[in-house]
PDB file of C-alpha atoms in Angstrom:
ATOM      1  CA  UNK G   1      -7.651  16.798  -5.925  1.00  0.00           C
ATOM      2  CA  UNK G   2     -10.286  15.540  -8.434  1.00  0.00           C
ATOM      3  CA  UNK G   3     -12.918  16.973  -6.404  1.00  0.00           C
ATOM      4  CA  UNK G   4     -11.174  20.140  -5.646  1.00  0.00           C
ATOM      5  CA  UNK G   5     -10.580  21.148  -9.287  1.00  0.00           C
ATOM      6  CA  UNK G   6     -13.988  20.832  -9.737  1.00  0.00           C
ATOM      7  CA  UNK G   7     -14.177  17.602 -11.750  1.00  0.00           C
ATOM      8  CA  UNK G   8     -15.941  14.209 -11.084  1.00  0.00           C
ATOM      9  CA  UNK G   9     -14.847  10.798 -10.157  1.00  0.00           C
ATOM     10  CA  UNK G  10     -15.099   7.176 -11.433  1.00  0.00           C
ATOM     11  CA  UNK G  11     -13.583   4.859  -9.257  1.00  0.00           C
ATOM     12  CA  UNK G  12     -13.285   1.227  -9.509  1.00  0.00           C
ATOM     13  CA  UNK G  13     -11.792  -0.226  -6.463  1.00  0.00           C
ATOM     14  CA  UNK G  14     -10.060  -3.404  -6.186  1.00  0.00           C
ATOM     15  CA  UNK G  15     -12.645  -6.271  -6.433  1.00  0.00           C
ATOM     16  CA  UNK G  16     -11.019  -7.469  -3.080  1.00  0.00           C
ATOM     17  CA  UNK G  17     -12.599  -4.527  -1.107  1.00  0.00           C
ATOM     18  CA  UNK G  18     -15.067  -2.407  -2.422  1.00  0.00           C
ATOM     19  CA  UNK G  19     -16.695  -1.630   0.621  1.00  0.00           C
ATOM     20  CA  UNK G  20     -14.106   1.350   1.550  1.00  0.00           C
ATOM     21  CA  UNK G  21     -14.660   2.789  -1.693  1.00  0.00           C
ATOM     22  CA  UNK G  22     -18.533   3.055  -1.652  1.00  0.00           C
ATOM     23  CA  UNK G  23     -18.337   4.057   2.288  1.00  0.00           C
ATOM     24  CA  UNK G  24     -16.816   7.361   0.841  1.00  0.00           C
ATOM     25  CA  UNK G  25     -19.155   7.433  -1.442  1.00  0.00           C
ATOM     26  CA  UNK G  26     -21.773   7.745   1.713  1.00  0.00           C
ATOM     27  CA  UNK G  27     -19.716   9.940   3.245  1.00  0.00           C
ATOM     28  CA  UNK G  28     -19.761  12.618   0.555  1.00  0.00           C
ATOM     29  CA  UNK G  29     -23.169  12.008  -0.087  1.00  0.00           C
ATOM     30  CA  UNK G  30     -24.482  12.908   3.711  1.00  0.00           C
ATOM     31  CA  UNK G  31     -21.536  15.937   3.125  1.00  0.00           C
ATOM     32  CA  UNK G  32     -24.008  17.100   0.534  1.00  0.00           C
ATOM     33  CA  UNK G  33     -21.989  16.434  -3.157  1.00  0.00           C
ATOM     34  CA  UNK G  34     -24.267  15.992  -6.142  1.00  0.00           C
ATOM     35  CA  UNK G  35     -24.959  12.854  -7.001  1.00  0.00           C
ATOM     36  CA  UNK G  36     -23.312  11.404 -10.259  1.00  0.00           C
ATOM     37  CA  UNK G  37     -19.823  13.649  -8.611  1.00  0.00           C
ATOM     38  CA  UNK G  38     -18.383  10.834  -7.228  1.00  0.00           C
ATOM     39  CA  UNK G  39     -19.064   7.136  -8.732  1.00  0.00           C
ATOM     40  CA  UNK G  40     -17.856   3.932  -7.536  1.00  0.00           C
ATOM     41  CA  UNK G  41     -17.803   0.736  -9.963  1.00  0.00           C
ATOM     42  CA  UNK G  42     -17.081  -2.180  -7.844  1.00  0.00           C
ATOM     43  CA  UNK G  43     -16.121  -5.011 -10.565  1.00  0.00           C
ATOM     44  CA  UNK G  44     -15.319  -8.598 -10.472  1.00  0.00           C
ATOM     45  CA  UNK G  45     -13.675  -8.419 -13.572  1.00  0.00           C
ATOM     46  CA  UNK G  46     -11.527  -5.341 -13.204  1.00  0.00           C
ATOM     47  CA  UNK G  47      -9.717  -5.917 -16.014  1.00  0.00           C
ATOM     48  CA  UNK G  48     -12.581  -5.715 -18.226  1.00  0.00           C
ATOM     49  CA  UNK G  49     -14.124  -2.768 -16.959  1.00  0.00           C
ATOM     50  CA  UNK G  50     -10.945  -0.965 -16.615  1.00  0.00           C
ATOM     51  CA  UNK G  51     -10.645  -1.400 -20.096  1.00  0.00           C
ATOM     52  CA  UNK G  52     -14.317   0.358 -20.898  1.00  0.00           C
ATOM     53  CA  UNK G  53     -13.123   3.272 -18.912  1.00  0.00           C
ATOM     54  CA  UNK G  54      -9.874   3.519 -20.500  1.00  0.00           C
ATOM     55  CA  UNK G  55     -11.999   3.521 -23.966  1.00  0.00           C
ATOM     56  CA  UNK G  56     -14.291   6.398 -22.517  1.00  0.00           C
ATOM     57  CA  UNK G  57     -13.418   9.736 -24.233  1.00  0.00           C
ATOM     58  CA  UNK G  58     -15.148  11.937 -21.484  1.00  0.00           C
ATOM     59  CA  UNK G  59     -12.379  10.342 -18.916  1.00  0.00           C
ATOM     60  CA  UNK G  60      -9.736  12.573 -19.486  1.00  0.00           C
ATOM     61  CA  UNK G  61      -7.407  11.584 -16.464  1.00  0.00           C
ATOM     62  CA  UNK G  62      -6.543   8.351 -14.514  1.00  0.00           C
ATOM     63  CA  UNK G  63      -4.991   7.606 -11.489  1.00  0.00           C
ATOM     64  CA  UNK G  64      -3.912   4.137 -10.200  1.00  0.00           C
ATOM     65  CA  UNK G  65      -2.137   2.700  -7.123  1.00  0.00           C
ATOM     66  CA  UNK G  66      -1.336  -1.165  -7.482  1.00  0.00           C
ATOM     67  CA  UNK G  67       1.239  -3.502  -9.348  1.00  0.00           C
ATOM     68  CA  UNK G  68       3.416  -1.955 -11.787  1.00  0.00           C
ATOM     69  CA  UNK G  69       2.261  -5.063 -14.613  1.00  0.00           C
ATOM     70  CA  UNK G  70      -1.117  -3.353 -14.488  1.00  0.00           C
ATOM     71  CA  UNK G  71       0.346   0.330 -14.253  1.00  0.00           C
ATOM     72  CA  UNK G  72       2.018  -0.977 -17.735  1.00  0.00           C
ATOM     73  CA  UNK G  73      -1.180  -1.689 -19.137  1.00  0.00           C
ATOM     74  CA  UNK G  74      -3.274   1.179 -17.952  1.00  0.00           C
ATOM     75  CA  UNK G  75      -0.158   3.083 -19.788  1.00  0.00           C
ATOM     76  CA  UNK G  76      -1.094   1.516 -22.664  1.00  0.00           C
ATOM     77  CA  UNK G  77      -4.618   1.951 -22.765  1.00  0.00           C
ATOM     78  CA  UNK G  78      -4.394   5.678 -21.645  1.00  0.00           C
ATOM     79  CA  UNK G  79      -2.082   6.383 -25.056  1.00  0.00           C
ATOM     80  CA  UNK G  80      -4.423   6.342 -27.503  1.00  0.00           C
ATOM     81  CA  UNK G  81      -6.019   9.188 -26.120  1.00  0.00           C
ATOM     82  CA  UNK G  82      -3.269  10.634 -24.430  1.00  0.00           C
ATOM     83  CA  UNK G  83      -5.096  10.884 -21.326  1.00  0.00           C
ATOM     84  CA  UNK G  84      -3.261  11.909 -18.103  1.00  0.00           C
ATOM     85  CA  UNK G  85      -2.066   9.020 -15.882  1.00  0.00           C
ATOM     86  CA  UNK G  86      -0.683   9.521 -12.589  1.00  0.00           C
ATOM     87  CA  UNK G  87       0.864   5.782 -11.550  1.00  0.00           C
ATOM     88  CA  UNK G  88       1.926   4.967  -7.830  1.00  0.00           C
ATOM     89  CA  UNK G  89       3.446   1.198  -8.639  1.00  0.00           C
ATOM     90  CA  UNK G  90       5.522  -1.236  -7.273  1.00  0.00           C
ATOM     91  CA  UNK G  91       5.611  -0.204  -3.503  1.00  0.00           C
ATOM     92  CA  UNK G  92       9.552  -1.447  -2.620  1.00  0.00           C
ATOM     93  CA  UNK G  93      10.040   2.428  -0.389  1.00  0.00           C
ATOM     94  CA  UNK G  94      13.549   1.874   1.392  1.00  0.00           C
ATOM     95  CA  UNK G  95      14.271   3.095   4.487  1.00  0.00           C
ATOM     96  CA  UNK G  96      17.469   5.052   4.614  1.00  0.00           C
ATOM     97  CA  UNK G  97      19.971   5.002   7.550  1.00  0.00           C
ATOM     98  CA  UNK G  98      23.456   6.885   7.181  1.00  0.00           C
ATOM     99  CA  UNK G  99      26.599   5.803   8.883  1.00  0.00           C
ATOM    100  CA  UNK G 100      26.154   9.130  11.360  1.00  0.00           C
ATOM    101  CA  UNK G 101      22.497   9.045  12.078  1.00  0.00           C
ATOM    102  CA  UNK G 102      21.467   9.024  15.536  1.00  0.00           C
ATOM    103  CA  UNK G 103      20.537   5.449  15.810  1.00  0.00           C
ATOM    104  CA  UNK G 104      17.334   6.861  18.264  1.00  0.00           C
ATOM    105  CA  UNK G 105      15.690   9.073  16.019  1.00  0.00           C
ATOM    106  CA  UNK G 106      16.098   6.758  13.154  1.00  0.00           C
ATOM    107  CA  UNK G 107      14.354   3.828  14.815  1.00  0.00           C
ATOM    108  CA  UNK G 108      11.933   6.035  15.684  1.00  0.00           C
ATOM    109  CA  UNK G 109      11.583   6.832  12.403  1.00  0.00           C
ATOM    110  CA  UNK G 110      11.520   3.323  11.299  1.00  0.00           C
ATOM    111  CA  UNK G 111       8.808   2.489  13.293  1.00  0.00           C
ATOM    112  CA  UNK G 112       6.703   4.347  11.808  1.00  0.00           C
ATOM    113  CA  UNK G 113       7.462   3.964   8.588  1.00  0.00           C
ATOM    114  CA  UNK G 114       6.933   0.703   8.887  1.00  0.00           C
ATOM    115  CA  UNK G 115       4.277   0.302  11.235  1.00  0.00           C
ATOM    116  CA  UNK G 116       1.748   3.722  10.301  1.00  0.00           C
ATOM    117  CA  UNK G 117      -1.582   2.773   9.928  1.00  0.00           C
ATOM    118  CA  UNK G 118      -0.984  -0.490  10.616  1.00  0.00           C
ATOM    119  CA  UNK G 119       1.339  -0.881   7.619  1.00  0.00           C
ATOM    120  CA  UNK G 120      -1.236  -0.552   5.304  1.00  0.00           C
ATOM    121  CA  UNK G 121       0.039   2.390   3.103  1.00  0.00           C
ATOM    122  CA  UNK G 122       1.706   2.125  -0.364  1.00  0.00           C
ATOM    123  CA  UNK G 123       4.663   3.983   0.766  1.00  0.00           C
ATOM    124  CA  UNK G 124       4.946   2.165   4.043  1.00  0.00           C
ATOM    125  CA  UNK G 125       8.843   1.218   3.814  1.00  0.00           C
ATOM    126  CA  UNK G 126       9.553  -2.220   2.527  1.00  0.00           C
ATOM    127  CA  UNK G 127      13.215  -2.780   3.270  1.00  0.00           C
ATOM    128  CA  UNK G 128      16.325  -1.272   5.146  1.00  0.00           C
ATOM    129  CA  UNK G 129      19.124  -0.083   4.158  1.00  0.00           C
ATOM    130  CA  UNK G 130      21.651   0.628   6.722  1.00  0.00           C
ATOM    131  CA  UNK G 131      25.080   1.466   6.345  1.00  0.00           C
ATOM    132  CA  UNK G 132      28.141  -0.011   8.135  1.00  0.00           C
ATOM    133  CA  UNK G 133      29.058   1.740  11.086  1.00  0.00           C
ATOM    134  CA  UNK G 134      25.397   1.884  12.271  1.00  0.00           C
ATOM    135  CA  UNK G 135      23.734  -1.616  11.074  1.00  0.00           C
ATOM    136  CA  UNK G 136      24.060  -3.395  14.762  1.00  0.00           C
ATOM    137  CA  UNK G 137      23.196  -0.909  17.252  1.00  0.00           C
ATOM    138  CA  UNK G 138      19.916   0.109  14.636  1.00  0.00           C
ATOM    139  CA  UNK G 139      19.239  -3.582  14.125  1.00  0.00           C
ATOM    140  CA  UNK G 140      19.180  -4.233  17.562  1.00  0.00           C
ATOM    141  CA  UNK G 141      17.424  -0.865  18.672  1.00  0.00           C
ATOM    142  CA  UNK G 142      15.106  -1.727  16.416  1.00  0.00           C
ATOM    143  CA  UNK G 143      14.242  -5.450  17.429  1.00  0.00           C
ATOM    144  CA  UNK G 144      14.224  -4.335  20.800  1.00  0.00           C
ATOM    145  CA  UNK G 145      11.335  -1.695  19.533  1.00  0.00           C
ATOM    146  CA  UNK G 146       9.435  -3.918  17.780  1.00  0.00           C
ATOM    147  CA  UNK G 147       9.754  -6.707  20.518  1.00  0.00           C
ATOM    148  CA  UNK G 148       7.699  -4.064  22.715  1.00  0.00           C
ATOM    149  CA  UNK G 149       4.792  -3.656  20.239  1.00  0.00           C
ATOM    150  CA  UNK G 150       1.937  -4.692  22.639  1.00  0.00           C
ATOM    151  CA  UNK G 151      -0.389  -7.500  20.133  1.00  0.00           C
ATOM    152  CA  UNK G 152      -4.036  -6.181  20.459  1.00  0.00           C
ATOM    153  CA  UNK G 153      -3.079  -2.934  19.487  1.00  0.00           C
ATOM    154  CA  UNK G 154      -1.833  -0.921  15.625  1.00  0.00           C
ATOM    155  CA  UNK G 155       0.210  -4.850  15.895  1.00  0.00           C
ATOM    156  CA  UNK G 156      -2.476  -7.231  16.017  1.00  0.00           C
ATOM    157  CA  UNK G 157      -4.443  -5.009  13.614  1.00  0.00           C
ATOM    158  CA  UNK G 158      -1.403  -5.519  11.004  1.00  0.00           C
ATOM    159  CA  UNK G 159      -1.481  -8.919  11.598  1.00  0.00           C
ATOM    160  CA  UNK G 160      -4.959  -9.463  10.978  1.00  0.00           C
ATOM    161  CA  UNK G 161      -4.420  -7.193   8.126  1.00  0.00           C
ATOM    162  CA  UNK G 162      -2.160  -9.494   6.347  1.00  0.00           C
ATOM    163  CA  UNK G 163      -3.668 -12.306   7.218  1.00  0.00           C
ATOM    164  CA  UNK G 164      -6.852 -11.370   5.844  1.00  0.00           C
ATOM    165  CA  UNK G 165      -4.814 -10.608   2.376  1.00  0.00           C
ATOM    166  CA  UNK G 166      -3.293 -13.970   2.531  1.00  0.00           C
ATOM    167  CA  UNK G 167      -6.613 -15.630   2.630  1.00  0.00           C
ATOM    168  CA  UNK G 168      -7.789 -13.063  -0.117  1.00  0.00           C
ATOM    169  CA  UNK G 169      -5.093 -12.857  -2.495  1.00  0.00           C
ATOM    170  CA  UNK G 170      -2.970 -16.362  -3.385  1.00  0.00           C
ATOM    171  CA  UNK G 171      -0.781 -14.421  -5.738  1.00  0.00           C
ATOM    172  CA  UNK G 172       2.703 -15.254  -5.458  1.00  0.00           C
ATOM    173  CA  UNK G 173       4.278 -11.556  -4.256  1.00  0.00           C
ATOM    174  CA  UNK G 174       1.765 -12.416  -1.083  1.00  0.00           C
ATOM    175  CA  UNK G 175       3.342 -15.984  -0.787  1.00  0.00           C
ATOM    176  CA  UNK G 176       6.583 -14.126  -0.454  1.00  0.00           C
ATOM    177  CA  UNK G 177       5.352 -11.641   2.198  1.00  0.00           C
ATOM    178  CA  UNK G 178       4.241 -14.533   4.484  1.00  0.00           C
ATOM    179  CA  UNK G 179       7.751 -15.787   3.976  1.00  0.00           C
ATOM    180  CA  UNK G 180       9.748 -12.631   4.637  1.00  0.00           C
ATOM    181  CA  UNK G 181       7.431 -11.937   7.866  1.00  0.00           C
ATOM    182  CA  UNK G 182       8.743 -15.451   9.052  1.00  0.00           C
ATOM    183  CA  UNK G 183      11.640 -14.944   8.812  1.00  0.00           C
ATOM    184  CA  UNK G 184      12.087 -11.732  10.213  1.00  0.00           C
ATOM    185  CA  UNK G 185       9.743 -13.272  13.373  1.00  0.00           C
ATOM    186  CA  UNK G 186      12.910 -15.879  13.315  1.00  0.00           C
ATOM    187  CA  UNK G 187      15.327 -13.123  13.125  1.00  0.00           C
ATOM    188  CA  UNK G 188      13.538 -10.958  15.907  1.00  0.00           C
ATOM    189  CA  UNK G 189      13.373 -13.684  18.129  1.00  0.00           C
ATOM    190  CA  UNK G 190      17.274 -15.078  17.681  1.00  0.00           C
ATOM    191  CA  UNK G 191      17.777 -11.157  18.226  1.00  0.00           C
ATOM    192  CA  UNK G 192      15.871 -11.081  21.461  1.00  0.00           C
ATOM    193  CA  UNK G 193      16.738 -14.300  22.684  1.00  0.00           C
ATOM    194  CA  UNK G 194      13.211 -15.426  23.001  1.00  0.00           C
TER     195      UNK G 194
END
């Protein structure tokens, strides 16, 4: 939207992987965009640098995907200035399934929810909530679905996924996520019998 409004772009990208970020960069430089239209900072001390762009008058809007702590202080740092912030935090999207759904459609639905782009999206769901009269015959449709998911495809891409942010990042929300995936792997297989 930045670009399409006709303004320019600063992006730092997590210090974790800042080779996406300045492979755009690339990319809309071989597409023919100016130089100095969009910037990439790659930072090992985010924090810091975040901070110096926060300060900068000439940025006049922000935008930031990421933990809600950090959303908090960008918040703060944006105030002074009462610069724009647009904040996508937290990522806990449920998944929603009504006691009259049609159980098919809405494991279709979970699946890819859960599983688009090999779950690598910030609005990828993150729990289910599923009401009474449906719970078994989705939770079972639904094991049954993921049970099929061939590893070496979109699977074994998510699984390398997270296991390349479990080497990366020893924070403790990622400590949980290897927990919760064992123990729906448990649940999945007492469900299938396998």
């Amino acid at each position: 939207p930045a670009l399409a409004a006709g303004c320019t772009i600063v992006a730092k990208p997590a210090k974790q992987t800042p080779l996406c970020a300045l492979a755009l960069a690339r990319i809309a430089e071989q597409l023919g965009v100016p130089p100095g239209v969009v910037n990439i900072v790659p930072a090992a001390d985010g924090a810091r640098v975040g901070a110096q762009l926060l300060a900068d008058k000439r940025i006049r809007k922000v935008s930031f995907t990421g933990s809600t702590e950090v959303g908090r202080t960008i918040m703060r740092g944006a105030a002074d200035d009462l610069k724009r912030v647009s904040l996508e935090l937290g990522g806990n999207a449920p998944f929603v399934v009504l006691g009259d759904a049609d159980v098919e459609a809405a494991v279709a639905g979970a699946l890819v929810a859960k599983f688009r782009n090999t779950g690598q999206s910030c609005v990828a769901a993150n729990r289910f909530i599923v009401e009474e009269p449906v719970a078994q015959a989705f939770t079972h449709r639904l094991c049954a679905e993921v049970g099929k998911l061939v590893v070496g495809g979109f699977a074994l891409a998510l699984v390398e996924t997270l296991s390349a942010k479990l080497r990366i990042f020893r924070a403790p929300e990622f400590r949980g996520t290897a927990f919760l995936l064992a123990v729906l792997a448990m649940l999945v297989n007492l469900l299938l019998g396998s």
